[in-house]
XYZ file of C-alpha atoms in Angstrom:
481
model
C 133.996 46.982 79.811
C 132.203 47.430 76.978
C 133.782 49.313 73.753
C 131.095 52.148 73.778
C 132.429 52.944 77.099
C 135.991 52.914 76.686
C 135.305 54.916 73.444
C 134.147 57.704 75.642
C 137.119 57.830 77.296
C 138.418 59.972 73.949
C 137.618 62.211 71.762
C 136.737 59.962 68.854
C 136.279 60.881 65.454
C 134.010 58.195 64.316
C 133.095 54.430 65.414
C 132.063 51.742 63.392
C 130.303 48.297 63.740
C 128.259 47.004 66.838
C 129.384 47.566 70.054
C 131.238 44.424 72.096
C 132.607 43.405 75.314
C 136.568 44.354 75.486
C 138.640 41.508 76.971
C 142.272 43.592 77.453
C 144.274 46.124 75.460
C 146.751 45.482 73.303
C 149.193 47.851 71.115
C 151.786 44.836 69.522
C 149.927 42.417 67.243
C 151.402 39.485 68.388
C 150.177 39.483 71.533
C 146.510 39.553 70.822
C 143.851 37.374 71.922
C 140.152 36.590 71.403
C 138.336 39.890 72.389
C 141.001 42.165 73.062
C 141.090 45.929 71.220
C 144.215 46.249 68.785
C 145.507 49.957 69.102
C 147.088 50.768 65.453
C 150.056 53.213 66.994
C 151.916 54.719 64.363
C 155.645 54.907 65.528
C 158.952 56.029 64.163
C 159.759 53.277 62.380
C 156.830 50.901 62.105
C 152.596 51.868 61.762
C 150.551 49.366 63.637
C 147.589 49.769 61.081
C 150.048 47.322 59.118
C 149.769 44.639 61.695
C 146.006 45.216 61.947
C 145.036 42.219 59.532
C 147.244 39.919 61.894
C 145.487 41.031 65.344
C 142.083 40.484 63.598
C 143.166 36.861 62.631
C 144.220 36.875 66.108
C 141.022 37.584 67.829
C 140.982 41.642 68.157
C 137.504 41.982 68.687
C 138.170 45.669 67.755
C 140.531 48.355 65.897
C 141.093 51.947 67.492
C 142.756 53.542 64.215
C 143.475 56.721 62.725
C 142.066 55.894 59.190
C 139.314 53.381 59.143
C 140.860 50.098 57.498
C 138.812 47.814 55.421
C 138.299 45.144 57.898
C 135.366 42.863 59.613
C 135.838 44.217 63.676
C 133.735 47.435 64.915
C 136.572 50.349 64.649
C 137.152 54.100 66.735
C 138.711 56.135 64.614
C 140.915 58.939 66.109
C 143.035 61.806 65.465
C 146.173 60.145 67.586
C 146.235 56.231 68.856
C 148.952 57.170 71.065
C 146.808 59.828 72.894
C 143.638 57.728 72.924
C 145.154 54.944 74.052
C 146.934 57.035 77.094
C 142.904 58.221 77.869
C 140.889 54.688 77.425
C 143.689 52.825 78.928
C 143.190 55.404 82.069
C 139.388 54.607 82.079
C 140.341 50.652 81.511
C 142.093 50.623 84.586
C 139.668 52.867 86.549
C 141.619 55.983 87.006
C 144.350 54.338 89.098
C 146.315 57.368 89.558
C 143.440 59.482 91.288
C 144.129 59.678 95.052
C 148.137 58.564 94.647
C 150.446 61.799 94.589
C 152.921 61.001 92.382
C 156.241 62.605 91.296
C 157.978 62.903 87.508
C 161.626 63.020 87.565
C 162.902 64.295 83.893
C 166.709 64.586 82.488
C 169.567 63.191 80.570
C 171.327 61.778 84.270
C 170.015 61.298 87.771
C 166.958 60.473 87.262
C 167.324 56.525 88.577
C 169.607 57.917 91.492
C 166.831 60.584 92.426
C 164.106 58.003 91.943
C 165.635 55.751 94.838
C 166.259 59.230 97.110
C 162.672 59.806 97.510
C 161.500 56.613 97.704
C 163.975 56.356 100.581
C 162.836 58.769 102.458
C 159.280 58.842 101.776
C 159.113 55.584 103.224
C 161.082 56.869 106.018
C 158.198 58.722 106.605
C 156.117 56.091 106.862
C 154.696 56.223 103.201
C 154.220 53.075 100.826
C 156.159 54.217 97.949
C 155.451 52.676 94.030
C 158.683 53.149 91.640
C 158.790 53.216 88.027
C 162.483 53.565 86.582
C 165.170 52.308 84.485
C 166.838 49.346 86.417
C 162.802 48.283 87.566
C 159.501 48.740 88.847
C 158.463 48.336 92.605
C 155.931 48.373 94.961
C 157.460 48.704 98.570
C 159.976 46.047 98.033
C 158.486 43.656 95.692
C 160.487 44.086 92.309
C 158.397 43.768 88.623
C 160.537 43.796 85.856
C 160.806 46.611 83.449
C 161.796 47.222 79.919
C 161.070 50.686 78.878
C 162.036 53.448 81.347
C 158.817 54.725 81.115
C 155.919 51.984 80.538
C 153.584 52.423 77.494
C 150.397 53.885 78.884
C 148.649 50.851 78.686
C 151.339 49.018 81.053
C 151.780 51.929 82.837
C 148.318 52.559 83.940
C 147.842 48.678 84.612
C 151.224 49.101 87.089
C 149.104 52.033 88.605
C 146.294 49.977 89.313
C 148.388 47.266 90.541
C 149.962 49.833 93.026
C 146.504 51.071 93.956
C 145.063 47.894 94.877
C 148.042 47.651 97.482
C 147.806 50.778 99.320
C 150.561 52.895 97.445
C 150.710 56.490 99.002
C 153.222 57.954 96.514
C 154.701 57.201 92.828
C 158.112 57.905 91.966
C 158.472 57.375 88.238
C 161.326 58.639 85.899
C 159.950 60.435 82.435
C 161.808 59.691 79.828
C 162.090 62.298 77.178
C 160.741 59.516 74.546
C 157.502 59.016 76.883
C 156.661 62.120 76.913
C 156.873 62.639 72.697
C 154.939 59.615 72.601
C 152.768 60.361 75.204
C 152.876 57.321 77.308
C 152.474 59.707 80.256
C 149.224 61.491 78.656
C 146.743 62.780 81.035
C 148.914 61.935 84.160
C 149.103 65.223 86.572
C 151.929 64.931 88.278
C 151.947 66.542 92.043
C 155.620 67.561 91.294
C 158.114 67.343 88.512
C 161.979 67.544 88.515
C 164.337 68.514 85.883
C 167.687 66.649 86.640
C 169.680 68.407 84.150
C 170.196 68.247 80.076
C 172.771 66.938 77.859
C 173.280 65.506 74.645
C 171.701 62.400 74.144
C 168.892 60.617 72.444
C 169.442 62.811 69.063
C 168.938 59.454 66.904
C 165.719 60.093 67.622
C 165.262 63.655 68.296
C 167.227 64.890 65.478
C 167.950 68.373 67.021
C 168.947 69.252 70.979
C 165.921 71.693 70.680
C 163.484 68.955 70.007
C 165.086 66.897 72.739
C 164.674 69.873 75.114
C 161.345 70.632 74.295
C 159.708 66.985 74.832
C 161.217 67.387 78.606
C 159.786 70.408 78.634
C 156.644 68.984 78.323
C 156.395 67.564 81.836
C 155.762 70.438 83.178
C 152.498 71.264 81.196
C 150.888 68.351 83.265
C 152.706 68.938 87.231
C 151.309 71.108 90.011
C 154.761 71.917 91.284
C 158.394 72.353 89.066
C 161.902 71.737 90.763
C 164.640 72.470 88.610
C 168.617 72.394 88.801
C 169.447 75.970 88.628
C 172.817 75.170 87.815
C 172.021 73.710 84.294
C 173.257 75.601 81.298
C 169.891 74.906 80.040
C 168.027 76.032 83.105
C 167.332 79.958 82.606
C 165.416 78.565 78.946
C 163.317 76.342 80.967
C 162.711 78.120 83.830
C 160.863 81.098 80.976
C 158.927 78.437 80.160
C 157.584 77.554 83.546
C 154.177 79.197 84.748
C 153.897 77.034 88.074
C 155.167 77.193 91.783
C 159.085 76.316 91.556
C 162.025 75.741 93.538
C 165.236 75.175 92.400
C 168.705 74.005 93.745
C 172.186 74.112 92.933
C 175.523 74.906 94.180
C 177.048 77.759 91.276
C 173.484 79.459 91.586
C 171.540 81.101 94.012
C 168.919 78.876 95.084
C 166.475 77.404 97.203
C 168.318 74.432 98.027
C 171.797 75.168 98.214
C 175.322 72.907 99.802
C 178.212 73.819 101.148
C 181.333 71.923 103.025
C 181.302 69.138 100.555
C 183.232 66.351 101.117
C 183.501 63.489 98.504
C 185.207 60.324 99.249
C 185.218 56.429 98.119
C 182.232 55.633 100.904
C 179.978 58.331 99.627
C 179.405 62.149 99.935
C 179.225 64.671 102.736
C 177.890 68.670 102.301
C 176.071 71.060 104.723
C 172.298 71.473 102.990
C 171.202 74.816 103.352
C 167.477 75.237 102.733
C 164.197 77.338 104.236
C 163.816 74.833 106.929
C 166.868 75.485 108.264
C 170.510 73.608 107.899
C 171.181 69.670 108.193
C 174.573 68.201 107.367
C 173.780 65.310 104.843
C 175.737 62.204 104.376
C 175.081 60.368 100.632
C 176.439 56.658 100.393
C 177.198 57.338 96.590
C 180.641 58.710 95.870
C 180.631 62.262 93.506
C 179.167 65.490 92.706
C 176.494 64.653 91.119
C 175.322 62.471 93.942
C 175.200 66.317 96.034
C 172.874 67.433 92.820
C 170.699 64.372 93.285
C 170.201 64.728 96.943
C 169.171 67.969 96.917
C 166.683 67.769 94.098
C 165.122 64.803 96.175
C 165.303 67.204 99.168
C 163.399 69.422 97.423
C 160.661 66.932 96.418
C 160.334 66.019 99.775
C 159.575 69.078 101.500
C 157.104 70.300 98.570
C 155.345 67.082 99.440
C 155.519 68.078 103.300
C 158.144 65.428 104.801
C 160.533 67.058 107.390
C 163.836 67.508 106.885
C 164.921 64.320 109.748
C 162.848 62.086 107.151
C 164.946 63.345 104.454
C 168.332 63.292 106.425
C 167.807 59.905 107.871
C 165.961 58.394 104.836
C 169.258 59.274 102.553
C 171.707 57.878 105.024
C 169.893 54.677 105.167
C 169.824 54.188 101.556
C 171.840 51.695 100.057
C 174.357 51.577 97.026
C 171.930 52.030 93.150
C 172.608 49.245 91.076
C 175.086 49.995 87.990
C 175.418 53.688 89.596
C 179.105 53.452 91.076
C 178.794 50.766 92.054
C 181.646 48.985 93.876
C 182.328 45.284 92.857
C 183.700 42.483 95.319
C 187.351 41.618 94.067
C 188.182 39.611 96.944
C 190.766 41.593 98.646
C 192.744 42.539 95.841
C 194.596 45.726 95.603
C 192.309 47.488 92.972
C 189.031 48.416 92.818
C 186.213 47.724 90.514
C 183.404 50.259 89.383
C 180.144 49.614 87.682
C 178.212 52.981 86.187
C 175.307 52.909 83.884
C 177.464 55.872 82.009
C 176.414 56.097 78.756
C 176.499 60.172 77.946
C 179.364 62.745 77.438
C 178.071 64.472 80.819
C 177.446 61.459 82.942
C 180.851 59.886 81.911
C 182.729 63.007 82.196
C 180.966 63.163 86.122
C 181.683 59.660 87.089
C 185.877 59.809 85.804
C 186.065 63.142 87.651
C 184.788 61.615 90.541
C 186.864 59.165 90.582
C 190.136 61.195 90.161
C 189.358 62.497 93.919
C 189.669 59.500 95.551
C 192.003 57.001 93.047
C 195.547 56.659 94.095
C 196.608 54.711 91.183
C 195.409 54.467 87.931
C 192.046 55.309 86.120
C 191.225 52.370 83.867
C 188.055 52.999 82.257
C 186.353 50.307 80.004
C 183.375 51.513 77.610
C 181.798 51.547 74.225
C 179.132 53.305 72.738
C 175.182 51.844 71.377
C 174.650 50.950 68.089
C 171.467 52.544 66.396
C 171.632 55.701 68.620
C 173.470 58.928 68.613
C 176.260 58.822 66.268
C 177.430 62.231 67.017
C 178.464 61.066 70.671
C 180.879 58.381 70.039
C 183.977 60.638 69.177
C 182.680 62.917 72.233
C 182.975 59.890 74.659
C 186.254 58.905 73.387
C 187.648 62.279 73.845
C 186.281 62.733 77.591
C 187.344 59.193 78.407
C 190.893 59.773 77.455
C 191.124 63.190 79.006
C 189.980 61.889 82.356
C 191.767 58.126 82.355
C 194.915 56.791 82.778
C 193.914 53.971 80.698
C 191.201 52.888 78.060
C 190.259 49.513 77.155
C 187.647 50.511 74.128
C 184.971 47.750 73.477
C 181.804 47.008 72.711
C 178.410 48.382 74.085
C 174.957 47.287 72.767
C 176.086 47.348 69.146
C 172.767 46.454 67.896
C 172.290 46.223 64.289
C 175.629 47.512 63.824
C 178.751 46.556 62.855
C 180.675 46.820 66.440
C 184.173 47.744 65.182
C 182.629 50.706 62.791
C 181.318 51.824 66.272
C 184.657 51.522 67.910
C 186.525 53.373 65.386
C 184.115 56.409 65.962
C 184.882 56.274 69.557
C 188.837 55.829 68.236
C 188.488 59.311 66.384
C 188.128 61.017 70.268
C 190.606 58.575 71.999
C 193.339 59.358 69.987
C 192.686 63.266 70.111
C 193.191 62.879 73.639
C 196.556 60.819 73.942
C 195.379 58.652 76.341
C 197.176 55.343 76.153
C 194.464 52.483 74.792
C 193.922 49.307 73.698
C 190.836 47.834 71.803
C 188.967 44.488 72.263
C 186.084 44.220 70.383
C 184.689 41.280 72.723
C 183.401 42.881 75.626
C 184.289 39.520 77.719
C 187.541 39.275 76.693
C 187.945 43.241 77.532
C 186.476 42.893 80.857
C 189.154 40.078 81.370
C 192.377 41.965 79.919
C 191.235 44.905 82.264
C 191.582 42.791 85.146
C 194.520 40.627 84.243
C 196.546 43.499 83.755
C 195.338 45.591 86.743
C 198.200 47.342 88.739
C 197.992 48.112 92.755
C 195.453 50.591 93.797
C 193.829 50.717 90.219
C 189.852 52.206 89.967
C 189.008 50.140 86.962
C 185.332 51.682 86.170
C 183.112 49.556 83.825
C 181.135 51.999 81.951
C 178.044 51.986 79.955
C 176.293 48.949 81.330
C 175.459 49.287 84.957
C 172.478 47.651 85.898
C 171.649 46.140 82.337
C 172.273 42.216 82.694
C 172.670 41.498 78.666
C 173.612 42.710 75.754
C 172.037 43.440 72.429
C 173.515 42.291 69.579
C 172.204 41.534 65.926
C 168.885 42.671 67.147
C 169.037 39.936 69.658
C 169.309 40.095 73.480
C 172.119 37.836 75.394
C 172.270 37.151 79.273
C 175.832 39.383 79.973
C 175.347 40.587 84.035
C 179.054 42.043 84.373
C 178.661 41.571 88.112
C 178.383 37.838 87.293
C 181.356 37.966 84.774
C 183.981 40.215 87.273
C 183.130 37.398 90.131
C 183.691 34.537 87.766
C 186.668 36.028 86.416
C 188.573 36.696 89.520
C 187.561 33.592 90.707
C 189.269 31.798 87.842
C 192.164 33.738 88.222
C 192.370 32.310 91.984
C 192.341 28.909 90.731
């Protein structure tokens, strides 16, 4: 494609130098190769027009920029890089997402839960389902790894082109509140979206819970259809700010899709759905409330996309266990159980502990830490949820980052200790996976929090290999020998 065309594809301010052929797109600087176009993004913490020089000596055959920089490549200047690389990446790829329905699922928790719903039981329905989430991307069955939640635009509209070329019917992506500030979702009309719920989170970045409300607001500027859990404390603010055909759900709140008879136990969940197709009694094979909240937003999805309510019944049921989401461990016939939950919020660890107190007939032992670099303001929070709702804490380490990991420990320490829960601390998250298990008692829940599907951990900036399924099988198999 040549760069006259692609230039078209925005509304440019200004281009310089002779038009050329354009090889592939590129947005980091070191990955740059002879005739590729350098997009200069400016982000929170670094501007891209810095590393502009070094994708030149790299081969950029051109710069889209928002000031015109003093170098030797033909340049489109624009008001936003983020926005006009969201629209010439689109025209790159050919449109990809023209003729694909696909569905945005927004909020703090549920999202990856809800993701794998529908894609259950639209392909119960015979569809060829694309998914674009947290633990990875698919098409039908075939796994590509992932690193954001949500893709940059460029990689996102090359996974859309990939899922076009193979006959995908429907998209299932989760929009991350980040994705949509930075507009990695741009120009995307989205056949339905679905607000999950809202807590605190993310404020590292969004410095106030009314920013961080308003960027997943903005999902539903580009949808055809809004589905929203009525039940929300946040949901009567959104729902004034919705001009589109909605439905909601809940179970506190009158609602379109509503449950009743729920019945929650270690296999799963069971509740009477109650909906304007009629009644179905639904069976979820992920233990806890929230696992009632998720099914019924996917419900809802469904049947605005026209899939009867068998599909969604039998497509639910069928469903396996979600990676990292509650996920029970193997512990070789030993008298306690193992948990792995992504759980990294107040709300979603607060969910997971009181779902586990319905079904645990010994202790709660709950292992977690909190990020480094991220929400400061949470840490205490999580303590003081974790020790209300345990038996036992073993505080440790999370992704510490850049930090140092004990000064994020002894922020978590400040809630622990307000709740009286009885606690150790090892730093080493190893070593605290092993003391949890060496010192299990019969008919423990041990619950391994924060992680879930994540196989390493971040530290010093770095990434290490850490899978804790890998590290709970090799530890109980030691302790066997």
């Amino acid at each position: 494609m040549l760069l006259s065309k692609l230039a078209n594809a925005t509304a440019y301010l200004k281009r310089t130098g002779e038009d050329t052929p354009v090889a592939s797109l590129q947005y980091n600087s070191r990955k740059v190769e002879k005739g590729d176009v350098f997009f200069c993004i400016v982000g929170t913490f670094f501007d891209g027009h810095t590393y502009a020089g070094q994708a030149v000596n790299a081969g950029a055959a051109a710069l889209v920029v928002e000031r015109e920089l003093p170098l030797p490549v033909p340049q489109v200047i624009v008001e936003n890089t983020r926005t006009a690389m969201a629209e010439m990446a689109a025209a790159y790829y050919g449109y990809p997402a023209k003729g694909m329905r696909v569905v945005g699922i927004t909020g703090t928790n549920g999202k990856t839960s809800t993701t794998y719903m529908i894609k259950a039981i639209a392909e119960q329905h015979g569809l060829k389902v694309g998914l674009i989430g947290t633990i990875r991307n698919m098409i039908g069955e075939r796994i590509i790894n992932t690193e954001r939640t949500t893709p940059e635009s460029v990689d996102l509209q090359r996974i859309f082109r990939e899922m076009k070329d193979e006959g995908v019917d429907l998209v299932v992506m989760e929009v991350s509140s980040h994705s949509l500030d930075q507009r990695r979702v741009h120009g995307i009309e989205f056949d339905t979206a679905l607000f999950t719920n809202l807590t605190q989170d993310h404020l590292d970045y969004h410095k106030t819970f009314e920013n961080y409300l308003a960027a997943k607001m903005r999902i539903f500027d580009q949808a055809k259809h809004a589905i929203v859990n009525i039940d929300d404390p946040h949901a009567k603010t959104i729902l004034s700010g919705i001009g589109l055909p909605l439905k909601t759900f809940g179970v506190r709140e009158a609602a379109d899709v509503t449950a009743t008879e729920i019945d929650i136990t270690t296999r799963g969940v069971q509740f009477d759905m109650h909906c304007s197709r009629g009644n179905v009694r639904m069976y979820v094979p992920i233990p806890g409330l929230f696992s009632v909240f998720n099914a019924m937003g996917a419900a809802a999805v469904a049947m605005e996309l026209g899939i009867p309510l068998a599909d969604i019944k039998n497509g639910i049921e069928k469903m396996g266990s979600v990676s990292g989401r509650l996920e029970p461990l193997p512990t070789g016939g030993r008298n306690f159980d193992v948990l792995l939950d992504y759980a990294h919020t107040p709300d979603a660890l607060e969910n997971i502990l009181k779902t586990a107190r319905e079904f645990a007939q010994g202790r709660i032992v709950t292992l977690f830490g909190c990020g480094g670099d991220r929400d400061q303001a949470k840490r205490p929070i999580m303590g003081e949820i974790a020790g209300r709702f345990s038996d036992f804490l073993v505080v440790t380490s999370d992704n510490p980052r850049t930090e140092d990991p004990m000064s994020i420990i002894d922020a978590v320490l400040e809630g622990v200790q307000k709740s009286g829960c009885p606690h150790v601390v090892v730093e080493n998250r190893y070593e605290a996976i092993r003391y949890a298990l060496e010192n299990a008692r019969e008919k423990d829940v041990i619950i391994l929090a924060g992680k879930g599907h994540e196989n390493y951990q971040e530290i010093g900036g770095g990434k290490r290999h850490f899978d804790e399924k890998e590290i709970v099988a090799e530890l109980l198999c030691t302790n066997e020998n």
